[in-house]
Structures are given as structure tokens and as C-alpha cells.
Amino acid sequence: MKKYFLLTTSLSFLLLAACSSDEVTNVPDNAPTEQNNASTETTSTNELFNFTKFNVDVSYDGQKSFDAEYENEPSGVEAKIEDDLTNEVLNGDAAYTKLEPIFKSFTFTSATPDEEIAQQVLQGFNLPDNYVEFEIDIEFTDGVKKEFTLRK
């Protein structure tokens, strides 16, 4: 009886973890990783993206929104997309597969003006520009953290 309980408990935890995970398992070797100490971060021309964290939340009238999250830390990569405009929810590898080509199309850096970053993000994700609120939080590989909100 004890073995049966342990087996069912273990299987339940594994199933629960698999269903709700945003963790990406198929990450390219050259994806930059967030470091614990900003002074140890290096930027390489071989890196896949120029940021280690990307979170955008765009709100529209009618309680519709678009949210994309990406974070690459030493413990692993997480990715998630929740798109009320297309009724699409992606987690983990599926989200990363959709995010990767969009992220590669971005040309902005930590020095790019906020409005230009917003335009590139809207174009990259093919989102309408009639948003009510645009929030973004990015941690670049050069150690700069950029967080801003735009409202129309």
C-alpha cells in the first residue's frame, strides 16, 4: 500500500509540473543567460538576443490583452504567450518557437527610445497600435534594465 501511495503521489506531481510549465527545454546554446552579478555579464556578437528578460503586456479596449514573457536565467529558460486577440496561449517550447524569430527581428538596444521599442514590438508581434496601455520590462545583456509604460 505504501509503494502504491508513493507511486501515485510521484506521478501526480510529475503530471502537474508537466501541464503548467513555462520552462523551455530546447534552448540554443548561444542564448544569453542572466547572471547574478551584473559586472560579470558579457556581450558577445554570437548571442541570439541582446536581452535576457523580456516581458510585454499590451492592453486594448474590451478587456483584451497580449502578454509575452521570456526569461533566461542560469536555472533555465521560461517562455509564455497569452494572446486574447487570437485566443492563443502558449507555454514552454511552443512559446519559445514563436518568440525566437520575432526576437531575432528586433534591432533595438538599451539606448533606443521607448517609443521606438514599442513600435518594433507591436510590428514584431503584428499587434494593432490602438492600445490603451503598453507596458514593457526588458533586461539587456549589457546590464541595463528598461521598464516603461505608454498610454493612449
Short mmCIF file of N, CA and C in Angstrom, two decimals:
data_model
loop_
_atom_site.label_atom_id
_atom_site.label_comp_id
_atom_site.label_asym_id
_atom_site.label_seq_id
_atom_site.Cartn_x
_atom_site.Cartn_y
_atom_site.Cartn_z
N MET A 1 0.82 -1.19 0.00
CA MET A 1 0.00 0.00 0.00
C MET A 1 0.87 1.26 0.00
N LYS A 2 1.95 1.22 0.78
CA LYS A 2 2.85 2.38 0.87
C LYS A 2 3.50 2.66 -0.48
N LYS A 3 3.91 1.60 -1.19
CA LYS A 3 4.52 1.76 -2.52
C LYS A 3 3.51 2.36 -3.50
N TYR A 4 2.27 1.91 -3.44
CA TYR A 4 1.23 2.43 -4.32
C TYR A 4 1.00 3.91 -4.07
N PHE A 5 0.95 4.32 -2.81
CA PHE A 5 0.75 5.72 -2.45
C PHE A 5 1.91 6.57 -2.98
N LEU A 6 3.14 6.12 -2.77
CA LEU A 6 4.31 6.86 -3.24
C LEU A 6 4.31 6.97 -4.76
N LEU A 7 3.97 5.91 -5.43
CA LEU A 7 3.95 5.91 -6.89
C LEU A 7 2.89 6.87 -7.42
N THR A 8 1.67 6.83 -6.89
CA THR A 8 0.62 7.71 -7.38
C THR A 8 0.91 9.16 -7.02
N THR A 9 1.49 9.40 -5.86
CA THR A 9 1.84 10.76 -5.47
C THR A 9 2.92 11.31 -6.39
N SER A 10 3.94 10.52 -6.67
CA SER A 10 5.02 10.95 -7.56
C SER A 10 4.50 11.23 -8.97
N LEU A 11 3.66 10.36 -9.48
CA LEU A 11 3.10 10.55 -10.82
C LEU A 11 2.22 11.79 -10.87
N SER A 12 1.48 12.06 -9.82
CA SER A 12 0.63 13.26 -9.77
C SER A 12 1.46 14.53 -9.84
N PHE A 13 2.55 14.56 -9.07
CA PHE A 13 3.42 15.74 -9.10
C PHE A 13 4.06 15.93 -10.47
N LEU A 14 4.49 14.85 -11.10
CA LEU A 14 5.09 14.95 -12.43
C LEU A 14 4.08 15.45 -13.45
N LEU A 15 2.88 14.94 -13.40
CA LEU A 15 1.84 15.36 -14.33
C LEU A 15 1.48 16.82 -14.12
N LEU A 16 1.35 17.24 -12.88
CA LEU A 16 1.04 18.63 -12.57
C LEU A 16 2.14 19.55 -13.06
N ALA A 17 3.38 19.19 -12.85
CA ALA A 17 4.51 20.00 -13.28
C ALA A 17 4.57 20.08 -14.80
N ALA A 18 4.29 19.01 -15.48
CA ALA A 18 4.36 18.99 -16.95
C ALA A 18 3.26 19.84 -17.57
N CYS A 19 2.11 19.89 -16.97
CA CYS A 19 0.98 20.62 -17.53
C CYS A 19 1.10 22.13 -17.37
N SER A 20 1.78 22.58 -16.34
CA SER A 20 1.77 24.01 -16.06
C SER A 20 3.13 24.67 -16.25
N SER A 21 4.04 24.03 -16.92
CA SER A 21 5.39 24.54 -17.01
C SER A 21 5.57 25.51 -18.17
N ASP A 22 6.26 26.61 -17.87
CA ASP A 22 6.65 27.55 -18.91
C ASP A 22 8.09 27.30 -19.33
N GLU A 23 8.72 26.28 -18.75
CA GLU A 23 10.13 26.03 -18.98
C GLU A 23 10.37 25.54 -20.40
N VAL A 24 11.41 26.09 -21.01
CA VAL A 24 11.80 25.72 -22.36
C VAL A 24 12.90 24.67 -22.27
N THR A 25 12.76 23.58 -23.01
CA THR A 25 13.74 22.51 -22.95
C THR A 25 14.69 22.51 -24.14
N ASN A 26 14.34 23.19 -25.21
CA ASN A 26 15.15 23.18 -26.42
C ASN A 26 15.68 24.58 -26.69
N VAL A 27 16.70 24.99 -25.92
CA VAL A 27 17.25 26.35 -25.99
C VAL A 27 18.56 26.33 -26.78
N PRO A 28 18.74 27.25 -27.73
CA PRO A 28 20.01 27.33 -28.44
C PRO A 28 21.16 27.63 -27.48
N ASP A 29 22.33 27.09 -27.77
CA ASP A 29 23.50 27.28 -26.91
C ASP A 29 23.91 28.74 -26.80
N ASN A 30 23.63 29.56 -27.81
CA ASN A 30 24.10 30.94 -27.80
C ASN A 30 23.07 31.92 -27.24
N ALA A 31 22.01 31.44 -26.58
CA ALA A 31 21.05 32.34 -25.95
C ALA A 31 21.69 32.93 -24.70
N PRO A 32 21.71 34.27 -24.57
CA PRO A 32 22.35 34.88 -23.41
C PRO A 32 21.61 34.51 -22.13
N THR A 33 22.35 34.33 -21.07
CA THR A 33 21.80 33.94 -19.78
C THR A 33 21.98 35.07 -18.79
N GLU A 34 20.94 35.33 -18.00
CA GLU A 34 21.03 36.35 -16.96
C GLU A 34 22.02 35.89 -15.90
N GLN A 35 22.88 36.80 -15.49
CA GLN A 35 23.89 36.49 -14.47
C GLN A 35 23.47 37.08 -13.14
N ASN A 36 23.96 36.51 -12.05
CA ASN A 36 23.65 37.03 -10.72
C ASN A 36 24.35 38.36 -10.46
N ASN A 37 25.50 38.59 -11.07
CA ASN A 37 26.27 39.80 -10.83
C ASN A 37 26.42 40.53 -12.15
N ALA A 38 25.88 41.73 -12.22
CA ALA A 38 25.89 42.49 -13.48
C ALA A 38 27.30 42.74 -13.98
N SER A 39 28.29 42.84 -13.09
CA SER A 39 29.65 43.11 -13.53
C SER A 39 30.28 41.93 -14.24
N THR A 40 29.70 40.73 -14.10
CA THR A 40 30.25 39.56 -14.78
C THR A 40 29.58 39.30 -16.12
N GLU A 41 28.59 40.12 -16.47
CA GLU A 41 27.89 39.90 -17.74
C GLU A 41 28.77 40.36 -18.90
N THR A 42 28.73 39.58 -19.96
CA THR A 42 29.48 39.94 -21.16
C THR A 42 28.54 39.91 -22.34
N THR A 43 28.81 40.74 -23.30
CA THR A 43 28.02 40.75 -24.51
C THR A 43 28.88 40.21 -25.65
N SER A 44 28.33 39.27 -26.35
CA SER A 44 29.05 38.63 -27.44
C SER A 44 28.27 38.82 -28.73
N THR A 45 28.96 38.95 -29.82
CA THR A 45 28.26 39.08 -31.10
C THR A 45 27.62 37.76 -31.50
N ASN A 46 27.95 36.69 -30.77
CA ASN A 46 27.41 35.38 -31.07
C ASN A 46 26.09 35.12 -30.33
N GLU A 47 25.63 36.05 -29.50
CA GLU A 47 24.43 35.83 -28.73
C GLU A 47 23.19 35.93 -29.61
N LEU A 48 22.20 35.16 -29.24
CA LEU A 48 20.97 35.08 -30.01
C LEU A 48 20.15 36.36 -29.91
N PHE A 49 19.96 36.88 -28.69
CA PHE A 49 19.21 38.12 -28.45
C PHE A 49 20.08 39.02 -27.60
N ASN A 50 19.77 40.32 -27.56
CA ASN A 50 20.54 41.24 -26.74
C ASN A 50 19.86 41.50 -25.40
N PHE A 51 18.98 40.58 -24.98
CA PHE A 51 18.33 40.69 -23.68
C PHE A 51 18.17 39.30 -23.08
N THR A 52 18.09 39.28 -21.73
CA THR A 52 17.89 38.02 -21.02
C THR A 52 16.49 37.92 -20.43
N LYS A 53 15.80 39.04 -20.36
CA LYS A 53 14.44 39.07 -19.85
C LYS A 53 13.62 40.01 -20.73
N PHE A 54 12.43 39.57 -21.08
CA PHE A 54 11.53 40.37 -21.92
C PHE A 54 10.11 40.08 -21.47
N ASN A 55 9.40 41.12 -21.08
CA ASN A 55 8.01 40.97 -20.68
C ASN A 55 7.24 42.15 -21.24
N VAL A 56 6.25 41.87 -22.07
CA VAL A 56 5.41 42.93 -22.63
C VAL A 56 3.95 42.58 -22.36
N ASP A 57 3.20 43.61 -21.99
CA ASP A 57 1.77 43.46 -21.74
C ASP A 57 1.08 44.63 -22.43
N VAL A 58 0.28 44.33 -23.43
CA VAL A 58 -0.42 45.36 -24.20
C VAL A 58 -1.92 45.18 -23.97
N SER A 59 -2.55 46.23 -23.44
CA SER A 59 -3.99 46.18 -23.14
C SER A 59 -4.77 46.97 -24.19
N TYR A 60 -5.93 46.42 -24.56
CA TYR A 60 -6.82 47.04 -25.54
C TYR A 60 -8.20 47.24 -24.93
N ASP A 61 -9.04 48.05 -25.59
CA ASP A 61 -10.43 48.20 -25.15
C ASP A 61 -11.11 46.84 -25.17
N GLY A 62 -12.13 46.70 -24.35
CA GLY A 62 -12.89 45.45 -24.33
C GLY A 62 -12.20 44.36 -23.55
N GLN A 63 -11.31 44.71 -22.66
CA GLN A 63 -10.59 43.78 -21.79
C GLN A 63 -9.78 42.74 -22.57
N LYS A 64 -9.32 43.10 -23.72
CA LYS A 64 -8.44 42.23 -24.50
C LYS A 64 -7.00 42.64 -24.21
N SER A 65 -6.11 41.66 -24.19
CA SER A 65 -4.70 41.99 -23.95
C SER A 65 -3.80 40.97 -24.64
N PHE A 66 -2.55 41.35 -24.74
CA PHE A 66 -1.50 40.48 -25.27
C PHE A 66 -0.36 40.51 -24.26
N ASP A 67 0.13 39.34 -23.87
CA ASP A 67 1.22 39.25 -22.90
C ASP A 67 2.23 38.22 -23.40
N ALA A 68 3.48 38.63 -23.47
CA ALA A 68 4.56 37.71 -23.84
C ALA A 68 5.66 37.84 -22.79
N GLU A 69 6.14 36.69 -22.34
CA GLU A 69 7.19 36.67 -21.32
C GLU A 69 8.30 35.72 -21.75
N TYR A 70 9.53 36.17 -21.50
CA TYR A 70 10.72 35.36 -21.78
C TYR A 70 11.75 35.67 -20.71
N GLU A 71 12.33 34.65 -20.14
CA GLU A 71 13.37 34.87 -19.14
C GLU A 71 14.39 33.74 -19.25
N ASN A 72 15.67 34.13 -19.37
CA ASN A 72 16.74 33.15 -19.46
C ASN A 72 17.68 33.36 -18.28
N GLU A 73 17.56 32.49 -17.29
CA GLU A 73 18.38 32.54 -16.09
C GLU A 73 19.25 31.30 -16.04
N PRO A 74 20.23 31.30 -15.15
CA PRO A 74 21.08 30.11 -15.03
C PRO A 74 20.29 28.83 -14.75
N SER A 75 19.13 28.96 -14.10
CA SER A 75 18.32 27.78 -13.78
C SER A 75 17.49 27.28 -14.97
N GLY A 76 17.42 28.07 -16.05
CA GLY A 76 16.68 27.64 -17.23
C GLY A 76 15.94 28.77 -17.90
N VAL A 77 15.34 28.45 -19.02
CA VAL A 77 14.60 29.43 -19.83
C VAL A 77 13.11 29.18 -19.65
N GLU A 78 12.37 30.27 -19.50
CA GLU A 78 10.91 30.19 -19.44
C GLU A 78 10.32 31.10 -20.50
N ALA A 79 9.24 30.65 -21.12
CA ALA A 79 8.58 31.44 -22.15
C ALA A 79 7.08 31.21 -22.07
N LYS A 80 6.33 32.29 -22.31
CA LYS A 80 4.87 32.18 -22.25
C LYS A 80 4.26 33.28 -23.12
N ILE A 81 3.18 32.95 -23.81
CA ILE A 81 2.41 33.93 -24.57
C ILE A 81 0.94 33.72 -24.24
N GLU A 82 0.26 34.81 -23.89
CA GLU A 82 -1.19 34.80 -23.69
C GLU A 82 -1.75 35.90 -24.57
N ASP A 83 -2.48 35.51 -25.60
CA ASP A 83 -2.99 36.46 -26.59
C ASP A 83 -4.51 36.37 -26.65
N ASP A 84 -5.17 37.35 -26.02
CA ASP A 84 -6.64 37.40 -26.04
C ASP A 84 -7.17 37.78 -27.42
N LEU A 85 -6.35 38.42 -28.23
CA LEU A 85 -6.79 38.85 -29.56
C LEU A 85 -7.00 37.66 -30.49
N THR A 86 -6.18 36.62 -30.32
CA THR A 86 -6.30 35.42 -31.16
C THR A 86 -6.70 34.19 -30.35
N ASN A 87 -6.97 34.38 -29.06
CA ASN A 87 -7.30 33.27 -28.16
C ASN A 87 -6.21 32.19 -28.15
N GLU A 88 -4.97 32.62 -28.12
CA GLU A 88 -3.84 31.70 -28.15
C GLU A 88 -3.08 31.77 -26.82
N VAL A 89 -2.80 30.61 -26.25
CA VAL A 89 -1.97 30.51 -25.05
C VAL A 89 -0.90 29.48 -25.33
N LEU A 90 0.36 29.91 -25.24
CA LEU A 90 1.49 29.01 -25.48
C LEU A 90 2.43 29.06 -24.29
N ASN A 91 2.99 27.92 -23.93
CA ASN A 91 3.94 27.83 -22.84
C ASN A 91 5.16 27.03 -23.27
N GLY A 92 6.29 27.28 -22.61
CA GLY A 92 7.48 26.48 -22.81
C GLY A 92 8.00 26.50 -24.23
N ASP A 93 8.27 25.31 -24.77
CA ASP A 93 8.87 25.19 -26.10
C ASP A 93 7.99 25.80 -27.20
N ALA A 94 6.68 25.63 -27.10
CA ALA A 94 5.79 26.18 -28.13
C ALA A 94 5.87 27.71 -28.14
N ALA A 95 5.91 28.31 -26.96
CA ALA A 95 6.02 29.77 -26.88
C ALA A 95 7.37 30.23 -27.39
N TYR A 96 8.43 29.54 -27.00
CA TYR A 96 9.77 29.92 -27.44
C TYR A 96 9.89 29.82 -28.96
N THR A 97 9.32 28.79 -29.55
CA THR A 97 9.37 28.62 -31.00
C THR A 97 8.74 29.81 -31.71
N LYS A 98 7.67 30.35 -31.15
CA LYS A 98 7.02 31.52 -31.75
C LYS A 98 7.81 32.80 -31.46
N LEU A 99 8.39 32.91 -30.26
CA LEU A 99 9.11 34.13 -29.87
C LEU A 99 10.45 34.29 -30.59
N GLU A 100 11.16 33.21 -30.81
CA GLU A 100 12.52 33.30 -31.34
C GLU A 100 12.64 34.12 -32.62
N PRO A 101 11.87 33.85 -33.69
CA PRO A 101 12.02 34.66 -34.90
C PRO A 101 11.61 36.12 -34.70
N ILE A 102 10.66 36.36 -33.83
CA ILE A 102 10.24 37.73 -33.55
C ILE A 102 11.37 38.47 -32.83
N PHE A 103 11.95 37.84 -31.82
CA PHE A 103 13.06 38.45 -31.09
C PHE A 103 14.25 38.71 -32.00
N LYS A 104 14.51 37.81 -32.94
CA LYS A 104 15.62 38.00 -33.88
C LYS A 104 15.39 39.20 -34.79
N SER A 105 14.13 39.56 -35.02
CA SER A 105 13.83 40.70 -35.89
C SER A 105 14.02 42.04 -35.18
N PHE A 106 14.08 42.03 -33.86
CA PHE A 106 14.24 43.28 -33.12
C PHE A 106 15.64 43.84 -33.31
N THR A 107 15.72 45.14 -33.57
CA THR A 107 17.01 45.81 -33.73
C THR A 107 17.28 46.80 -32.61
N PHE A 108 16.35 46.94 -31.67
CA PHE A 108 16.54 47.92 -30.61
C PHE A 108 17.62 47.47 -29.61
N THR A 109 18.18 48.46 -28.94
CA THR A 109 19.18 48.24 -27.89
C THR A 109 18.71 48.95 -26.63
N SER A 110 19.54 48.89 -25.60
CA SER A 110 19.18 49.57 -24.35
C SER A 110 19.15 51.09 -24.52
N ALA A 111 19.77 51.61 -25.57
CA ALA A 111 19.80 53.05 -25.81
C ALA A 111 18.67 53.54 -26.71
N THR A 112 17.87 52.65 -27.26
CA THR A 112 16.78 53.00 -28.15
C THR A 112 15.66 53.70 -27.38
N PRO A 113 15.08 54.78 -27.92
CA PRO A 113 13.97 55.46 -27.25
C PRO A 113 12.77 54.53 -27.04
N ASP A 114 12.03 54.77 -25.96
CA ASP A 114 10.90 53.92 -25.58
C ASP A 114 9.89 53.75 -26.70
N GLU A 115 9.52 54.84 -27.36
CA GLU A 115 8.50 54.78 -28.41
C GLU A 115 8.94 53.90 -29.58
N GLU A 116 10.24 53.94 -29.90
CA GLU A 116 10.75 53.11 -30.99
C GLU A 116 10.73 51.63 -30.60
N ILE A 117 11.06 51.33 -29.36
CA ILE A 117 10.98 49.94 -28.88
C ILE A 117 9.52 49.47 -28.99
N ALA A 118 8.60 50.30 -28.54
CA ALA A 118 7.18 49.93 -28.59
C ALA A 118 6.75 49.64 -30.04
N GLN A 119 7.16 50.48 -30.99
CA GLN A 119 6.80 50.27 -32.40
C GLN A 119 7.36 48.95 -32.92
N GLN A 120 8.61 48.65 -32.60
CA GLN A 120 9.20 47.39 -33.06
C GLN A 120 8.48 46.19 -32.46
N VAL A 121 8.10 46.29 -31.20
CA VAL A 121 7.40 45.19 -30.54
C VAL A 121 6.02 45.00 -31.15
N LEU A 122 5.29 46.08 -31.36
CA LEU A 122 3.97 45.98 -31.98
C LEU A 122 4.07 45.37 -33.38
N GLN A 123 5.04 45.82 -34.16
CA GLN A 123 5.23 45.28 -35.51
C GLN A 123 5.67 43.81 -35.46
N GLY A 124 6.61 43.50 -34.58
CA GLY A 124 7.12 42.13 -34.48
C GLY A 124 6.03 41.12 -34.15
N PHE A 125 5.14 41.50 -33.24
CA PHE A 125 4.05 40.60 -32.84
C PHE A 125 2.79 40.82 -33.66
N ASN A 126 2.85 41.72 -34.64
CA ASN A 126 1.71 42.02 -35.51
C ASN A 126 0.49 42.44 -34.69
N LEU A 127 0.73 43.38 -33.76
CA LEU A 127 -0.33 43.87 -32.88
C LEU A 127 -0.83 45.23 -33.36
N PRO A 128 -2.12 45.51 -33.18
CA PRO A 128 -2.64 46.83 -33.53
C PRO A 128 -2.03 47.90 -32.63
N ASP A 129 -1.90 49.11 -33.17
CA ASP A 129 -1.29 50.18 -32.38
C ASP A 129 -2.34 51.03 -31.65
N ASN A 130 -3.58 50.58 -31.62
CA ASN A 130 -4.63 51.32 -30.91
C ASN A 130 -4.78 50.80 -29.47
N TYR A 131 -3.67 50.52 -28.83
CA TYR A 131 -3.68 50.02 -27.46
C TYR A 131 -4.12 51.10 -26.48
N VAL A 132 -4.57 50.67 -25.32
CA VAL A 132 -4.90 51.57 -24.23
C VAL A 132 -3.65 51.76 -23.36
N GLU A 133 -2.93 50.65 -23.14
CA GLU A 133 -1.71 50.70 -22.33
C GLU A 133 -0.70 49.69 -22.85
N PHE A 134 0.54 50.14 -22.91
CA PHE A 134 1.66 49.31 -23.37
C PHE A 134 2.70 49.31 -22.25
N GLU A 135 2.94 48.14 -21.65
CA GLU A 135 3.93 48.02 -20.58
C GLU A 135 5.01 47.06 -21.02
N ILE A 136 6.26 47.42 -20.73
CA ILE A 136 7.37 46.54 -21.10
C ILE A 136 8.44 46.58 -20.03
N ASP A 137 9.10 45.45 -19.86
CA ASP A 137 10.18 45.30 -18.90
C ASP A 137 11.24 44.42 -19.59
N ILE A 138 12.41 45.01 -19.84
CA ILE A 138 13.48 44.30 -20.55
C ILE A 138 14.78 44.41 -19.75
N GLU A 139 15.49 43.31 -19.63
CA GLU A 139 16.83 43.33 -19.05
C GLU A 139 17.80 42.95 -20.17
N PHE A 140 18.62 43.92 -20.56
CA PHE A 140 19.56 43.74 -21.66
C PHE A 140 20.83 43.05 -21.18
N THR A 141 21.55 42.45 -22.12
CA THR A 141 22.79 41.75 -21.78
C THR A 141 23.89 42.70 -21.34
N ASP A 142 23.74 44.01 -21.61
CA ASP A 142 24.75 44.98 -21.15
C ASP A 142 24.49 45.42 -19.71
N GLY A 143 23.48 44.81 -19.05
CA GLY A 143 23.19 45.12 -17.66
C GLY A 143 22.12 46.17 -17.47
N VAL A 144 21.69 46.84 -18.53
CA VAL A 144 20.67 47.89 -18.43
C VAL A 144 19.29 47.24 -18.33
N LYS A 145 18.49 47.76 -17.39
CA LYS A 145 17.11 47.33 -17.24
C LYS A 145 16.22 48.48 -17.70
N LYS A 146 15.31 48.17 -18.62
CA LYS A 146 14.44 49.21 -19.16
C LYS A 146 12.99 48.79 -18.89
N GLU A 147 12.28 49.69 -18.22
CA GLU A 147 10.89 49.43 -17.89
C GLU A 147 10.11 50.72 -18.12
N PHE A 148 9.05 50.63 -18.92
CA PHE A 148 8.24 51.83 -19.17
C PHE A 148 6.81 51.45 -19.51
N THR A 149 5.92 52.43 -19.39
CA THR A 149 4.51 52.28 -19.72
C THR A 149 4.11 53.44 -20.62
N LEU A 150 3.41 53.12 -21.70
CA LEU A 150 2.86 54.14 -22.61
C LEU A 150 1.33 53.99 -22.60
N ARG A 151 0.65 55.11 -22.59
CA ARG A 151 -0.82 55.10 -22.60
C ARG A 151 -1.34 55.98 -23.73
N LYS A 152 -2.44 55.59 -24.31
CA LYS A 152 -3.07 56.40 -25.36
C LYS A 152 -4.41 56.88 -24.87
#
